[in-house]
XYZ file of C-alpha atoms in Angstrom:
374
model
C 108.767 117.636 85.916
C 108.044 118.608 82.337
C 105.370 116.455 80.727
C 106.383 114.516 77.625
C 104.082 113.823 74.697
C 104.442 110.614 72.739
C 103.059 110.107 69.259
C 102.189 106.598 68.176
C 102.140 105.327 64.632
C 99.402 103.060 63.364
C 102.158 100.996 61.786
C 103.603 99.802 65.095
C 104.520 96.136 64.487
C 102.723 93.329 66.280
C 104.437 91.967 69.348
C 104.393 88.257 70.156
C 104.533 86.948 73.734
C 105.986 83.438 73.681
C 105.149 82.541 77.285
C 104.200 84.151 80.553
C 107.843 83.966 81.587
C 109.212 85.470 78.387
C 110.743 88.909 78.751
C 110.504 91.436 75.961
C 112.197 94.719 75.205
C 110.092 97.852 75.372
C 110.434 99.928 72.187
C 112.710 102.898 72.869
C 110.025 105.447 72.024
C 107.643 104.172 74.706
C 108.022 104.702 78.471
C 107.883 101.231 80.027
C 104.880 101.728 82.310
C 102.788 103.508 79.674
C 103.611 100.752 77.205
C 102.712 98.012 79.669
C 99.324 99.562 80.425
C 98.598 100.059 76.742
C 99.535 96.459 76.077
C 97.257 95.122 78.794
C 94.289 97.126 77.542
C 94.635 96.004 73.919
C 94.972 92.221 74.236
C 93.180 90.611 71.320
C 90.279 88.584 72.629
C 89.611 86.638 69.426
C 92.806 84.563 69.502
C 92.137 80.812 69.404
C 94.515 78.807 71.550
C 95.484 75.161 71.209
C 97.468 73.281 73.841
C 100.676 74.003 71.946
C 99.843 77.463 70.680
C 101.417 80.696 71.837
C 99.238 83.617 72.915
C 99.538 86.531 70.512
C 98.989 90.109 71.526
C 98.820 92.968 69.081
C 98.968 96.674 69.711
C 95.765 98.359 68.630
C 96.337 101.363 66.342
C 95.499 104.696 67.924
C 92.545 105.147 65.589
C 90.996 102.073 67.185
C 91.797 103.318 70.671
C 90.024 106.555 69.812
C 86.987 104.650 68.658
C 86.975 102.765 71.947
C 86.236 106.047 73.745
C 82.817 106.156 72.128
C 81.832 103.262 74.359
C 82.598 105.318 77.475
C 79.348 107.307 77.072
C 80.740 110.559 78.535
C 77.352 112.232 78.058
C 75.907 109.759 80.567
C 78.427 110.647 83.276
C 76.161 113.536 84.234
C 72.431 112.990 84.644
C 70.752 115.000 83.266
C 73.501 115.779 80.730
C 75.716 118.800 81.335
C 74.414 122.186 80.236
C 76.516 124.252 77.873
C 77.867 127.365 79.574
C 76.035 130.459 78.269
C 77.907 133.377 76.754
C 77.399 136.327 79.117
C 77.326 139.964 77.975
C 80.753 140.435 79.578
C 83.357 137.657 79.211
C 86.444 139.518 80.407
C 86.218 141.692 83.496
C 87.738 142.680 86.809
C 86.667 140.993 90.039
C 87.088 142.492 93.496
C 87.512 140.463 96.696
C 86.906 142.544 99.835
C 88.672 140.996 102.830
C 87.211 142.979 105.721
C 87.702 143.146 109.463
C 84.412 142.371 111.214
C 83.501 143.886 114.590
C 80.663 143.568 117.077
C 79.248 146.906 115.832
C 76.718 145.991 113.148
C 76.219 149.526 111.844
C 79.967 150.001 111.580
C 80.246 146.722 109.646
C 77.580 147.830 107.165
C 79.124 151.255 106.564
C 82.638 149.828 106.314
C 81.492 147.225 103.814
C 79.817 149.918 101.723
C 83.082 151.860 101.570
C 84.941 148.727 100.452
C 82.404 148.054 97.699
C 82.766 151.614 96.445
C 86.554 151.312 96.430
C 86.481 148.030 94.507
C 84.118 149.516 91.924
C 86.324 152.611 91.601
C 89.196 150.254 90.725
C 87.173 148.809 87.871
C 85.590 145.717 89.420
C 82.361 144.648 87.713
C 81.870 141.792 90.188
C 82.588 142.184 93.899
C 82.630 139.387 96.495
C 82.230 139.877 100.250
C 83.250 137.599 103.152
C 81.220 135.060 105.055
C 79.265 136.600 107.994
C 80.499 140.150 107.395
C 77.874 141.983 109.469
C 78.237 139.945 112.663
C 80.821 138.214 114.817
C 81.141 134.573 113.816
C 79.630 132.775 116.802
C 76.549 130.777 117.665
C 75.693 133.370 120.302
C 75.772 136.179 117.734
C 73.831 134.565 114.901
C 70.351 135.001 116.480
C 71.121 138.560 117.583
C 72.403 139.841 114.241
C 70.065 137.818 111.999
C 67.870 139.657 109.494
C 64.579 138.717 107.877
C 65.598 139.097 104.240
C 62.246 137.978 102.821
C 60.396 140.704 104.716
C 62.052 143.471 102.725
C 64.795 146.000 103.198
C 63.266 147.591 106.281
C 63.831 144.295 108.088
C 67.234 143.756 106.509
C 69.542 146.785 106.557
C 72.508 144.715 105.343
C 70.860 143.609 102.113
C 69.271 147.043 101.662
C 72.770 148.509 101.519
C 73.951 145.854 99.045
C 71.021 146.494 96.757
C 71.537 150.266 96.781
C 75.275 150.048 96.111
C 74.829 147.517 93.293
C 72.289 149.827 91.633
C 74.275 153.037 92.077
C 77.603 151.558 90.972
C 76.165 149.251 88.286
C 78.011 146.208 89.619
C 77.131 142.625 90.512
C 77.616 141.817 94.207
C 78.100 138.371 95.714
C 77.020 139.502 99.155
C 79.205 137.242 101.270
C 76.837 135.906 103.883
C 74.836 137.124 106.841
C 72.730 135.346 109.465
C 69.163 135.065 108.147
C 66.006 134.374 110.128
C 63.065 132.835 108.334
C 60.129 130.740 109.531
C 61.528 130.388 113.023
C 64.870 129.096 111.717
C 68.314 130.602 111.235
C 70.416 130.231 108.086
C 73.855 131.288 106.870
C 72.796 133.065 103.679
C 74.439 134.661 100.644
C 72.489 137.185 98.548
C 73.421 138.072 94.967
C 72.445 141.490 93.590
C 72.585 142.608 89.966
C 73.501 146.051 88.575
C 69.817 146.999 88.705
C 69.795 146.458 92.462
C 67.457 143.481 92.296
C 68.020 140.333 94.317
C 68.996 137.691 91.758
C 69.597 134.700 94.031
C 69.781 133.635 97.644
C 71.960 130.706 98.720
C 71.628 129.130 102.135
C 74.741 127.257 103.275
C 74.143 123.589 102.452
C 76.892 121.923 104.496
C 77.020 123.166 108.081
C 80.400 123.619 109.739
C 80.449 120.990 112.477
C 84.042 120.206 113.378
C 85.894 118.784 116.374
C 89.676 118.644 116.314
C 90.736 118.018 119.938
C 93.104 120.643 121.256
C 92.638 122.770 118.133
C 89.086 123.813 117.303
C 85.527 122.768 118.042
C 82.582 124.496 116.388
C 79.085 123.314 115.561
C 76.978 125.584 113.372
C 74.145 123.080 113.681
C 73.580 124.256 117.245
C 71.861 127.341 115.874
C 71.767 127.165 112.066
C 69.675 125.112 109.663
C 71.190 123.693 106.488
C 69.994 124.959 103.129
C 68.410 122.540 100.682
C 69.094 124.068 97.284
C 72.275 124.345 95.207
C 72.426 127.812 93.669
C 73.521 128.927 90.218
C 72.699 132.411 88.990
C 72.998 134.041 85.579
C 74.563 137.490 85.761
C 76.010 139.923 83.252
C 79.428 138.493 84.160
C 78.559 134.840 83.662
C 76.798 131.919 85.268
C 77.983 131.717 88.861
C 77.676 128.888 91.369
C 77.452 129.876 95.039
C 78.849 128.016 98.027
C 79.612 129.183 101.550
C 82.805 128.170 103.342
C 82.326 124.504 104.356
C 80.477 123.901 101.066
C 83.882 124.006 99.341
C 84.883 120.702 100.934
C 82.238 118.814 98.982
C 83.433 118.308 95.427
C 80.053 116.948 94.378
C 78.520 120.417 94.726
C 81.201 121.956 92.517
C 80.756 119.153 89.971
C 77.027 119.844 89.954
C 77.643 123.544 89.339
C 79.991 122.727 86.464
C 77.331 120.418 84.995
C 74.856 123.298 85.221
C 77.168 125.441 83.100
C 78.786 127.587 85.796
C 81.899 129.466 84.699
C 82.780 130.704 88.164
C 82.123 129.438 91.681
C 82.223 131.958 94.521
C 82.807 130.756 98.065
C 82.564 133.403 100.786
C 84.324 131.625 103.629
C 86.032 131.934 106.992
C 88.470 129.072 107.399
C 90.207 129.024 110.764
C 93.808 128.939 111.947
C 93.855 125.124 112.063
C 92.379 124.113 108.724
C 93.221 127.321 106.862
C 96.965 126.718 106.442
C 96.319 123.090 105.450
C 93.290 123.163 103.199
C 92.130 126.642 102.160
C 94.209 127.080 99.003
C 94.307 123.342 98.334
C 90.518 123.075 98.172
C 90.150 126.122 95.950
C 92.689 124.834 93.447
C 91.141 121.364 93.506
C 87.630 122.646 92.815
C 88.962 124.823 89.978
C 91.171 122.266 88.240
C 88.725 119.371 88.607
C 85.946 121.347 86.949
C 88.035 123.615 84.708
C 86.463 126.875 85.843
C 87.281 129.889 88.011
C 87.005 129.796 91.799
C 86.886 132.934 93.951
C 86.955 132.999 97.742
C 86.584 135.869 100.179
C 87.385 135.674 103.883
C 87.091 138.115 106.754
C 90.394 139.664 107.794
C 92.067 138.104 110.798
C 91.275 139.453 114.243
C 93.435 137.683 116.825
C 91.208 138.962 119.644
C 87.981 137.540 118.193
C 86.337 134.420 119.514
C 86.741 132.842 116.074
C 89.978 133.732 114.293
C 89.801 133.655 110.486
C 92.701 132.556 108.304
C 92.147 135.231 105.654
C 93.969 134.706 102.322
C 91.115 135.586 99.959
C 92.020 134.173 96.549
C 91.154 133.891 92.866
C 92.070 130.628 91.111
C 91.987 130.024 87.361
C 90.672 127.002 85.430
C 94.107 125.367 85.292
C 94.383 125.457 89.091
C 96.688 128.480 89.036
C 96.506 131.102 91.780
C 95.830 134.366 89.957
C 95.579 136.657 92.975
C 95.676 136.328 96.739
C 96.495 138.236 99.906
C 97.622 137.577 103.466
C 95.456 137.996 106.582
C 95.027 141.772 106.938
C 92.258 143.872 105.449
C 92.668 144.135 101.683
C 90.786 144.676 98.457
C 92.067 142.375 95.733
C 91.434 143.303 92.126
C 92.117 140.706 89.463
C 90.893 139.744 86.006
C 88.684 136.905 84.815
C 88.781 135.905 81.154
C 86.324 133.160 80.245
C 88.225 132.340 77.042
C 90.708 130.634 79.349
C 88.040 128.101 80.296
C 87.562 127.071 76.674
C 91.325 126.934 76.188
C 91.883 124.675 79.184
C 88.966 122.435 78.269
C 90.483 122.077 74.804
C 93.911 121.332 76.279
C 92.442 118.682 78.580
C 89.076 117.505 77.168
C 87.851 115.954 80.406
C 84.215 116.386 79.454
C 84.691 114.077 76.466
C 86.651 111.539 78.492
C 84.344 110.927 81.422
C 83.449 107.272 81.949
C 79.686 107.347 81.885
C 79.816 103.557 81.638
C 81.363 103.436 85.129
C 80.006 106.359 87.150
C 77.403 109.112 87.167
C 76.762 112.411 88.888
C 73.013 112.774 89.350
C 71.586 116.267 89.787
C 68.460 115.246 91.705
C 66.928 118.712 91.588
C 67.191 118.956 87.795
C 66.116 115.353 87.326
C 62.951 115.860 89.359
C 62.064 119.054 87.536
C 62.019 117.435 84.134
């Protein structure tokens, strides 16, 4: 349905209600429901009533309605207040999403991923995103076996050593999907971000663990082996401020809202939705996170392997700040190349100024980590 825009004049005549039973005609230029809501919200409170008097209701001019918004305190809807998105060195660029088939051969996975990164860069991608758990089968039995000690350096982590080298040689930013990480006697599902200089810029440990039980469909509990991360992750790169989530993290809109309040222009979710929830929620969640926060959302899944213990849905996707699907694929191996243009964020936020309309007088999003650091 095409949206209609109605313009209201400040000279709209007053409307008198003679009794609660009196019916009135809605002016032809106003849709009935919109008019009724406007009427209810602008009842004059200063009217003095006598036993024989008739309540009078006047329509408030739009200038007054606009002034009412100042009492909403939109700046207080986010505590601390939202951070302005920084202007990165590159504001328009190509992104590559590498949907890869994962095997039980770790060395093969590493070499195959390297080839995919090189191909994406050759096609012009300045930012490349990898899938969740790309160096290992996705199973609780595999996580301890394939886990790497990232903090101990590249000798103890061949997967991240490869990512660092490729990022440096190709001068690209890599959102390194995720791999099983071992640290301090615990296991994590971890995403590493490398800059064009090859340095590790950020490390995100999956915050929301995938514990699900749909009888007759799928049961999986990451918490059997993995430990949840404790820190939301935003990272400044040459291609913008990026928020990082891993798969199940996408279901929690609060995390995306927090990233938007921290000035993120793009949220990347390496993920491996399954054949039950994938068809229902994968695209829906991506579009919701993008349109709610008016930013870009990129996801990258493993390719589908019907013989694997865990079968991924695939469908890696890029969604724009208006909730539009800009690029996607099916379930086979693929390298998707698409374009991100951050001017579209400003355009959409001008079209729909949600930031200025938030009701800070009614609700707040509290970024506990930022609040405690001040």
